[in-house]
Coordinates of N, CA and C in Angstrom, one line a residue:
C1 N 11.9 4.2 14.3 CA 10.5 4.4 14.3 C 10.0 5.3 13.1
I2 N 9.0 4.9 12.4 CA 8.5 5.7 11.3 C 7.5 6.6 11.8
K3 N 7.6 7.9 11.4 CA 6.7 8.9 11.9 C 5.4 8.8 11.1
A4 N 4.3 9.2 11.7 CA 3.0 9.2 11.0 C 3.1 10.0 9.7
G5 N 2.5 9.5 8.7 CA 2.6 10.2 7.4 C 3.7 9.8 6.5
H6 N 4.5 8.8 6.9 CA 5.5 8.2 6.1 C 5.2 6.8 5.7
E7 N 5.8 6.5 4.6 CA 5.5 5.1 4.0 C 6.9 4.5 3.7
T8 N 7.0 3.3 3.9 CA 8.3 2.6 3.5 C 7.9 1.4 2.6
L9 N 8.6 1.3 1.6 CA 8.5 0.1 0.7 C 9.7 -0.7 0.9
Q10 N 9.5 -2.0 1.0 CA 10.6 -2.9 1.2 C 10.5 -4.0 0.2
R11 N 11.6 -4.4 -0.4 CA 11.6 -5.5 -1.3 C 11.8 -6.7 -0.5
R12 N 10.8 -7.6 -0.5 CA 10.8 -8.8 0.3 C 10.4 -10.0 -0.6
G13 N 10.8 -11.2 -0.2 CA 10.4 -12.4 -0.9 C 9.3 -13.1 -0.1
L14 N 8.0 -12.7 -0.3 CA 6.9 -13.3 0.5 C 6.1 -14.2 -0.4
H15 N 5.5 -15.2 0.3 CA 4.8 -16.2 -0.5 C 3.4 -16.5 0.2
T16 N 2.4 -15.9 -0.3 CA 1.0 -16.2 0.1 C 0.1 -16.2 -1.1
L17 N -1.1 -16.7 -1.0 CA -2.0 -16.7 -2.0 C -2.7 -15.3 -2.0
P18 N -3.2 -14.8 -3.2 CA -3.9 -13.5 -3.2 C -5.0 -13.5 -2.2
G19 N -5.1 -12.4 -1.5 CA -6.2 -12.2 -0.6 C -6.1 -13.0 0.7
Q20 N -5.1 -13.8 0.9 CA -5.0 -14.6 2.1 C -3.9 -14.0 3.0
P21 N -4.3 -13.7 4.3 CA -3.2 -13.3 5.3 C -2.2 -14.4 5.4
V22 N -1.0 -14.0 5.8 CA 0.0 -15.0 6.0 C -0.3 -16.0 7.1
P23 N -0.2 -17.3 6.9 CA -0.5 -18.2 7.9 C 0.3 -18.0 9.2
G24 N -0.3 -18.2 10.3 CA 0.4 -18.1 11.6 C 0.4 -16.7 12.1
L25 N 0.0 -15.7 11.4 CA 0.0 -14.4 11.9 C -1.4 -14.0 12.4
R26 N -1.4 -13.2 13.4 CA -2.7 -12.9 14.0 C -3.6 -12.1 13.0
D27 N -4.9 -12.3 13.4 CA -6.0 -11.6 12.6 C -5.8 -10.1 12.7
P28 N -6.1 -9.3 11.6 CA -5.9 -7.9 11.6 C -6.9 -7.2 12.5
V29 N -6.5 -6.2 13.2 CA -7.3 -5.3 14.0 C -6.8 -3.9 13.7
C30 N -7.6 -2.9 13.6 CA -7.2 -1.6 13.3 C -6.5 -1.0 14.5
S31 N -5.3 -1.3 14.7 CA -4.5 -0.8 15.8 C -3.0 -0.9 15.5
P32 N -2.2 0.1 15.9 CA -0.8 -0.1 15.6 C -0.1 -1.1 16.5
F33 N -0.9 -1.7 17.4 CA -0.3 -2.7 18.3 C -0.6 -4.1 17.9
T34 N -1.1 -4.3 16.7 CA -1.5 -5.7 16.3 C -0.2 -6.4 15.9
G35 N -0.4 -7.7 15.7 CA 0.7 -8.5 15.3 C 1.0 -8.3 13.8
P36 N 2.0 -8.9 13.2 CA 2.3 -8.8 11.8 C 1.2 -9.2 10.9
I37 N 0.9 -8.4 9.9 CA -0.1 -8.7 8.9 C 0.5 -8.5 7.5
I38 N 0.5 -9.5 6.7 CA 1.0 -9.4 5.3 C 0.0 -10.1 4.4
T39 N -0.4 -9.5 3.3 CA -1.2 -10.1 2.3 C -0.7 -9.8 0.9
R40 N -0.8 -10.8 0.1 CA -0.4 -10.7 -1.3 C -1.6 -10.0 -2.0
I41 N -1.2 -8.9 -2.7 CA -2.2 -8.1 -3.5 C -2.2 -8.5 -4.9
T42 N -1.0 -8.5 -5.5 CA -0.8 -9.0 -6.9 C 0.5 -9.7 -6.9
D43 N 0.9 -10.2 -8.1 CA 2.2 -10.9 -8.2 C 3.3 -9.9 -7.9
G44 N 4.0 -10.1 -6.8 CA 5.1 -9.2 -6.5 C 4.8 -8.1 -5.5
I45 N 3.5 -7.8 -5.3 CA 3.1 -6.7 -4.4 C 2.4 -7.2 -3.2
Y46 N 2.9 -6.9 -2.1 CA 2.3 -7.3 -0.8 C 2.0 -6.0 0.0
L47 N 1.0 -6.2 0.9 CA 0.6 -5.1 1.7 C 0.6 -5.5 3.2
G48 N 1.1 -4.7 4.1 CA 1.2 -5.1 5.5 C 1.3 -3.9 6.4
N49 N 1.4 -4.2 7.7 CA 1.5 -3.2 8.7 C 3.0 -3.1 9.1
L50 N 3.3 -2.1 10.0 CA 4.6 -1.9 10.5 C 5.2 -3.1 11.2
N51 N 4.4 -3.7 12.0 CA 4.9 -4.9 12.7 C 5.3 -6.0 11.7
A52 N 4.7 -6.1 10.6 CA 5.1 -7.1 9.6 C 6.5 -6.8 9.0
A53 N 6.6 -5.5 8.8 CA 7.9 -5.0 8.1 C 9.1 -5.2 9.0
Y54 N 8.9 -5.1 10.3 CA 10.0 -5.2 11.2 C 10.1 -6.4 12.1
S55 N 9.3 -7.4 11.8 CA 9.3 -8.6 12.6 C 10.1 -9.6 11.8
G56 N 11.4 -9.7 12.2 CA 12.3 -10.7 11.6 C 11.8 -12.1 11.7
R57 N 11.3 -12.5 12.8 CA 10.8 -13.8 13.0 C 9.6 -14.1 12.0
A58 N 8.7 -13.2 11.9 CA 7.5 -13.4 11.0 C 8.0 -13.4 9.6
L59 N 8.9 -12.5 9.2 CA 9.3 -12.5 7.8 C 10.1 -13.7 7.5
L60 N 11.0 -14.2 8.4 CA 11.8 -15.3 8.1 C 11.0 -16.6 8.1
S61 N 9.8 -16.6 8.7 CA 9.0 -17.8 8.7 C 8.3 -17.9 7.3
I62 N 8.2 -16.9 6.5 CA 7.6 -16.9 5.2 C 8.5 -16.6 4.1
I63 N 9.7 -16.1 4.3 CA 10.6 -15.8 3.3 C 11.6 -16.9 3.1
P64 N 11.8 -17.5 1.9 CA 12.8 -18.5 1.8 C 14.2 -17.9 2.0
C65 N 14.9 -18.3 2.9 CA 16.2 -17.8 3.3 C 17.3 -18.6 2.6
T66 N 18.2 -18.0 1.8 CA 19.3 -18.8 1.1 C 20.6 -18.6 1.8
C67 N 20.7 -17.7 2.8 CA 21.9 -17.5 3.5 C 22.1 -18.6 4.6
R68 N 23.3 -18.7 5.1 CA 23.6 -19.6 6.2 C 23.7 -18.8 7.5
R69 N 23.1 -19.3 8.5 CA 23.1 -18.6 9.8 C 24.5 -18.2 10.2
G70 N 24.6 -16.9 10.7 CA 25.9 -16.4 11.2 C 26.8 -15.8 10.2
E71 N 26.6 -16.1 8.9 CA 27.5 -15.6 7.9 C 27.3 -14.1 7.6
F72 N 26.0 -13.7 7.5 CA 25.7 -12.2 7.4 C 24.3 -12.0 7.8
R73 N 24.0 -10.7 8.0 CA 22.7 -10.4 8.5 C 21.8 -10.2 7.2
H74 N 20.5 -10.4 7.5 CA 19.5 -10.2 6.4 C 19.4 -8.7 6.2
S75 N 19.3 -8.3 4.9 CA 19.2 -6.9 4.6 C 18.2 -6.7 3.4
W76 N 17.4 -5.7 3.5 CA 16.5 -5.4 2.4 C 16.5 -3.9 2.1
S77 N 16.3 -3.6 0.8 CA 16.3 -2.2 0.4 C 15.0 -1.6 0.9
R78 N 15.1 -0.3 1.1 CA 14.0 0.5 1.6 C 13.9 1.8 0.9
L79 N 12.6 2.2 0.7 CA 12.4 3.6 0.2 C 11.4 4.2 1.1
K80 N 11.7 5.3 1.7 CA 10.8 6.0 2.7 C 10.3 7.3 2.0
V81 N 9.0 7.5 1.9 CA 8.5 8.6 1.3 C 7.5 9.3 2.3
D82 N 7.3 10.6 2.0 CA 6.4 11.4 2.8 C 5.3 11.9 1.9
I83 N 4.1 11.5 2.3 CA 2.9 12.0 1.6 C 2.3 13.2 2.3
Q84 N 2.4 14.3 1.6 CA 1.9 15.6 2.2 C 0.5 15.9 1.7
P85 N -0.3 16.5 2.6 CA -1.6 16.9 2.1 C -1.4 18.1 1.1
P86 N -2.4 18.2 0.1 CA -2.2 19.2 -0.9 C -2.2 20.6 -0.3
L87 N -1.4 21.5 -0.8 CA -1.3 22.9 -0.3 C -2.4 23.7 -1.0
H88 N -3.0 24.6 -0.3 CA -4.0 25.6 -0.8 C -5.1 24.9 -1.5
G89 N -5.5 23.7 -1.0 CA -6.7 23.0 -1.5 C -6.6 22.5 -2.9
D90 N -5.4 22.5 -3.5 CA -5.3 21.9 -4.9 C -5.1 20.4 -4.8
R91 N -6.3 19.7 -4.9 CA -6.3 18.3 -4.7 C -6.3 17.6 -6.1
H92 N -6.3 18.4 -7.1 CA -6.5 17.8 -8.5 C -5.2 17.8 -9.3
K93 N -4.1 18.1 -8.6 CA -2.8 18.1 -9.3 C -2.3 16.7 -9.5
K94 N -1.9 16.4 -10.7 CA -1.6 15.0 -11.0 C -0.4 14.4 -10.3
G95 N -0.6 13.3 -9.6 CA 0.4 12.6 -9.0 C 1.4 13.3 -8.0
Q96 N 1.2 13.1 -6.8 CA 2.2 13.5 -5.8 C 3.6 13.1 -6.2
P97 N 4.6 13.9 -5.9 CA 6.0 13.4 -6.3 C 6.3 12.1 -5.6
C98 N 5.8 11.9 -4.4 CA 6.0 10.6 -3.7 C 5.4 9.4 -4.4
F99 N 4.2 9.7 -5.1 CA 3.6 8.6 -5.8 C 4.5 8.2 -7.0
R100 N 5.2 9.1 -7.6 CA 6.1 8.8 -8.7 C 7.2 7.9 -8.1
D101 N 7.8 8.4 -7.0 CA 8.9 7.6 -6.4 C 8.4 6.2 -6.0
I102 N 7.2 6.1 -5.5 CA 6.7 4.7 -5.1 C 6.6 3.9 -6.3
N103 N 6.0 4.4 -7.4 CA 5.7 3.7 -8.6 C 7.0 3.3 -9.3
E104 N 8.0 4.2 -9.3 CA 9.3 3.8 -9.9 C 10.0 2.7 -9.1
C105 N 9.9 2.8 -7.8 CA 10.5 1.7 -6.9 C 9.8 0.4 -7.1
I106 N 8.5 0.4 -7.2 CA 7.8 -0.9 -7.4 C 8.1 -1.4 -8.8
E107 N 8.1 -0.6 -9.8 CA 8.4 -1.1 -11.2 C 9.9 -1.6 -11.2
A108 N 10.8 -0.9 -10.7 CA 12.2 -1.4 -10.7 C 12.4 -2.7 -10.0
S109 N 11.7 -2.9 -8.9 CA 11.8 -4.1 -8.2 C 11.2 -5.3 -8.9
L110 N 10.0 -5.0 -9.5 CA 9.3 -6.1 -10.3 C 10.1 -6.5 -11.5
E111 N 10.7 -5.5 -12.2 CA 11.5 -5.8 -13.3 C 12.7 -6.7 -13.0
K112 N 13.2 -6.6 -11.8 CA 14.3 -7.5 -11.3 C 13.8 -8.8 -10.7
G113 N 12.5 -9.0 -10.7 CA 11.9 -10.2 -10.2 C 11.8 -10.2 -8.7
K114 N 11.9 -9.0 -8.1 CA 11.8 -8.9 -6.6 C 10.4 -8.6 -6.2
R115 N 10.2 -8.9 -4.9 CA 8.8 -8.6 -4.4 C 8.9 -7.4 -3.5
V116 N 7.8 -6.7 -3.4 CA 7.7 -5.4 -2.7 C 6.6 -5.5 -1.6
L117 N 7.0 -5.2 -0.4 CA 6.1 -5.1 0.8 C 5.9 -3.6 1.0
I118 N 4.6 -3.2 0.8 CA 4.3 -1.8 1.1 C 3.6 -1.8 2.5
H119 N 4.1 -0.9 3.4 CA 3.5 -0.9 4.7 C 3.5 0.5 5.3
C120 N 2.6 0.6 6.3 CA 2.5 1.9 7.0 C 2.3 1.5 8.5
R121 N 2.2 2.5 9.3 CA 2.1 2.3 10.8 C 1.1 1.3 11.2
D122 N -0.2 1.5 10.8 CA -1.3 0.6 11.2 C -1.6 -0.4 10.1
G123 N -1.2 -0.1 8.8 CA -1.5 -1.0 7.7 C -2.8 -0.8 7.0
Y124 N -3.6 0.1 7.5 CA -5.0 0.2 6.9 C -5.3 1.5 6.1
S125 N -4.4 2.5 6.1 CA -4.7 3.7 5.3 C -3.7 4.1 4.3
L126 N -2.5 4.5 4.8 CA -1.5 5.0 3.9 C -0.9 3.9 3.0
G127 N -0.6 2.8 3.5 CA -0.1 1.7 2.7 C -1.1 1.3 1.6
P128 N -2.4 1.1 1.9 CA -3.4 0.8 0.9 C -3.5 1.9 -0.1
T129 N -3.4 3.2 0.4 CA -3.5 4.3 -0.6 C -2.4 4.2 -1.6
C130 N -1.2 3.9 -1.2 CA -0.1 3.7 -2.2 C -0.3 2.6 -3.2
V131 N -0.9 1.5 -2.7 CA -1.2 0.4 -3.6 C -2.3 0.8 -4.6
I132 N -3.4 1.4 -4.1 CA -4.5 1.8 -4.9 C -4.0 2.8 -6.0
Q133 N -3.2 3.8 -5.6 CA -2.8 4.8 -6.6 C -1.9 4.1 -7.7
Y134 N -1.1 3.1 -7.2 CA -0.2 2.3 -8.2 C -1.1 1.6 -9.2
L135 N -2.2 1.0 -8.7 CA -3.1 0.3 -9.7 C -3.8 1.3 -10.6
M136 N -4.1 2.5 -10.1 CA -4.8 3.5 -10.9 C -3.8 4.0 -12.0
V137 N -2.6 4.3 -11.6 CA -1.6 4.8 -12.6 C -1.0 3.8 -13.5
K138 N -0.6 2.7 -13.0 CA 0.2 1.7 -13.8 C -0.7 0.6 -14.5
H139 N -1.9 0.4 -13.9 CA -2.8 -0.5 -14.5 C -4.1 0.1 -15.0
S140 N -4.1 1.4 -15.1 CA -5.3 2.2 -15.7 C -6.6 1.8 -15.0
M141 N -6.6 1.5 -13.7 CA -7.8 1.2 -13.0 C -8.5 2.5 -12.5
R142 N -9.8 2.5 -12.6 CA -10.5 3.6 -12.0 C -10.4 3.5 -10.4
L143 N -10.7 4.6 -9.7 CA -10.5 4.6 -8.3 C -11.4 3.6 -7.6
L144 N -12.7 3.5 -7.9 CA -13.5 2.5 -7.2 C -13.1 1.1 -7.5
A145 N -12.7 0.8 -8.8 CA -12.3 -0.5 -9.1 C -11.0 -0.9 -8.4
A146 N -10.0 0.0 -8.3 CA -8.8 -0.3 -7.6 C -9.0 -0.4 -6.1
Y147 N -9.9 0.4 -5.6 CA -10.3 0.3 -4.1 C -10.9 -1.1 -3.8
E148 N -11.9 -1.5 -4.6 CA -12.5 -2.7 -4.4 C -11.6 -3.9 -4.6
F149 N -10.7 -3.8 -5.6 CA -9.7 -4.8 -5.8 C -8.8 -5.1 -4.5
V150 N -8.3 -4.0 -3.9 CA -7.5 -4.1 -2.7 C -8.3 -4.5 -1.5
R151 N -9.5 -3.9 -1.4 CA -10.4 -4.3 -0.3 C -10.8 -5.7 -0.3
A152 N -10.9 -6.4 -1.4 CA -11.2 -7.8 -1.5 C -10.1 -8.7 -0.9
R153 N -8.9 -8.1 -0.8 CA -7.8 -8.9 -0.4 C -7.2 -8.5 1.0
Y154 N -7.6 -7.3 1.4 CA -6.9 -6.7 2.6 C -7.9 -5.7 3.3
P155 N -7.9 -5.7 4.7 CA -8.8 -4.8 5.4 C -8.4 -3.4 5.2
L156 N -9.3 -2.5 5.0 CA -9.0 -1.1 4.8 C -9.7 -0.2 5.8
N157 N -9.1 1.0 6.1 CA -9.8 2.0 6.8 C -9.1 3.3 6.4
I158 N -9.3 3.8 5.2 CA -8.6 4.9 4.6 C -9.1 6.2 5.1
R159 N -8.1 7.0 5.7 CA -8.4 8.3 6.3 C -8.8 9.3 5.2
E160 N -9.6 10.3 5.6 CA -10.1 11.3 4.7 C -9.0 12.0 3.9
C161 N -7.9 12.3 4.5 CA -6.8 13.0 3.8 C -6.3 12.1 2.7
H162 N -6.2 10.8 2.9 CA -5.8 9.9 1.8 C -6.9 9.7 0.8
Q163 N -8.1 9.7 1.2 CA -9.2 9.6 0.2 C -9.1 10.8 -0.7
D164 N -8.9 12.0 -0.1 CA -8.8 13.2 -1.0 C -7.7 13.1 -2.0
L165 N -6.5 12.5 -1.6 CA -5.4 12.3 -2.5 C -5.8 11.4 -3.7
L166 N -6.6 10.3 -3.4 CA -7.0 9.4 -4.4 C -8.1 10.0 -5.3
V167 N -9.0 10.8 -4.7 CA -10.0 11.4 -5.5 C -9.3 12.5 -6.5
G168 N -8.3 13.2 -5.9 CA -7.6 14.1 -6.8 C -6.8 13.4 -7.9
L169 N -6.3 12.3 -7.6 CA -5.6 11.5 -8.6 C -6.6 11.0 -9.7
E170 N -7.7 10.6 -9.3 CA -8.8 10.1 -10.2 C -9.1 11.3 -11.1
M171 N -9.3 12.5 -10.6 CA -9.7 13.6 -11.3 C -8.6 14.0 -12.4
S172 N -7.3 13.8 -12.0 CA -6.2 14.2 -12.9 C -6.1 13.1 -14.0
L173 N -6.3 11.8 -13.7 CA -6.2 10.8 -14.6 C -7.4 10.7 -15.6
Q174 N -8.6 11.1 -15.1 CA -9.8 11.1 -15.9 C -10.4 12.5 -16.0
P175 N -9.7 13.5 -16.6 CA -10.2 14.8 -16.6 C -11.5 14.9 -17.3
G176 N -12.4 15.6 -16.6 CA -13.8 15.8 -17.2 C -14.6 14.6 -17.2
A177 N -14.1 13.5 -16.9 CA -14.9 12.2 -17.0 C -15.8 12.0 -15.8
I178 N -15.5 12.7 -14.7 CA -16.3 12.5 -13.5 C -16.5 13.7 -12.7
N179 N -17.6 13.9 -12.0 CA -17.9 15.0 -11.2 C -17.4 14.6 -9.8
I180 N -16.6 15.5 -9.2 CA -16.0 15.1 -7.8 C -17.1 15.0 -6.8
T181 N -18.2 15.8 -6.9 CA -19.3 15.7 -5.9 C -20.0 14.4 -6.1
C182 N -20.2 13.9 -7.3 CA -20.8 12.6 -7.5 C -20.0 11.5 -7.0
L183 N -18.6 11.6 -7.3 CA -17.7 10.5 -6.8 C -17.8 10.4 -5.3
K184 N -17.6 11.6 -4.6 CA -17.7 11.5 -3.2 C -19.0 11.0 -2.7
H185 N -20.1 11.4 -3.3 CA -21.4 10.9 -2.9 C -21.5 9.4 -3.1
S186 N -21.0 8.9 -4.2 CA -21.1 7.5 -4.5 C -20.2 6.7 -3.5
L187 N -19.1 7.3 -3.2 CA -18.3 6.6 -2.2 C -18.9 6.5 -0.8
S188 N -19.6 7.6 -0.4 CA -20.2 7.6 0.9 C -21.5 6.7 0.9
R189 N -22.2 6.7 -0.2 CA -23.4 5.9 -0.4 C -23.0 4.4 -0.3
K190 N -21.9 4.0 -0.9 CA -21.4 2.6 -0.9 C -20.7 2.3 0.4
M191 N -20.4 3.3 1.2 CA -19.6 3.2 2.4 C -18.3 2.5 2.0
A192 N -17.7 3.0 0.9 CA -16.5 2.4 0.4 C -15.3 2.6 1.2
W193 N -15.2 3.5 2.1 CA -14.0 3.8 2.8 C -13.9 3.2 4.1
S194 N -14.9 2.4 4.5 CA -14.9 1.8 5.9 C -15.0 0.3 5.8

């Protein structure tokens, strides 16, 4: 069982169109008890919930399997990271160490032609936060652009602590380019986090 506040990345071979949930899987509902949900975000990067990551039946229905039954068990590499809230209110420190680990894992997998499934317990806050920060860091996207990019493909409900991490990352990547009060105001005005 993955504890709250942890994220696991898994290298998986998933095939769906951008922004489309995997066929045959139930519609997403913001609950840890939903069925498996997996959506392609970019080439090689998929976002899902905990049920998707651990549902062998759901994964095998969409992953091309090259092994023969009974010869060996399916296995996938995993990276488990812990995202901690900033200590002493320092939300503007560039890149949580776990963000670097996540980005290195994604990059290494993509360089090898592998696919990555990023997931969290409910699928709607921590996992998307990891994908959004990856887009911000590796694709030089601004926070709102990365958020809208992911939201167009996957349902989001980003918790305030994860919002703060993303705003802090935006501030470190774009120093002096934006006022944190204005950014938070624009986010709430657009209702971007719900």
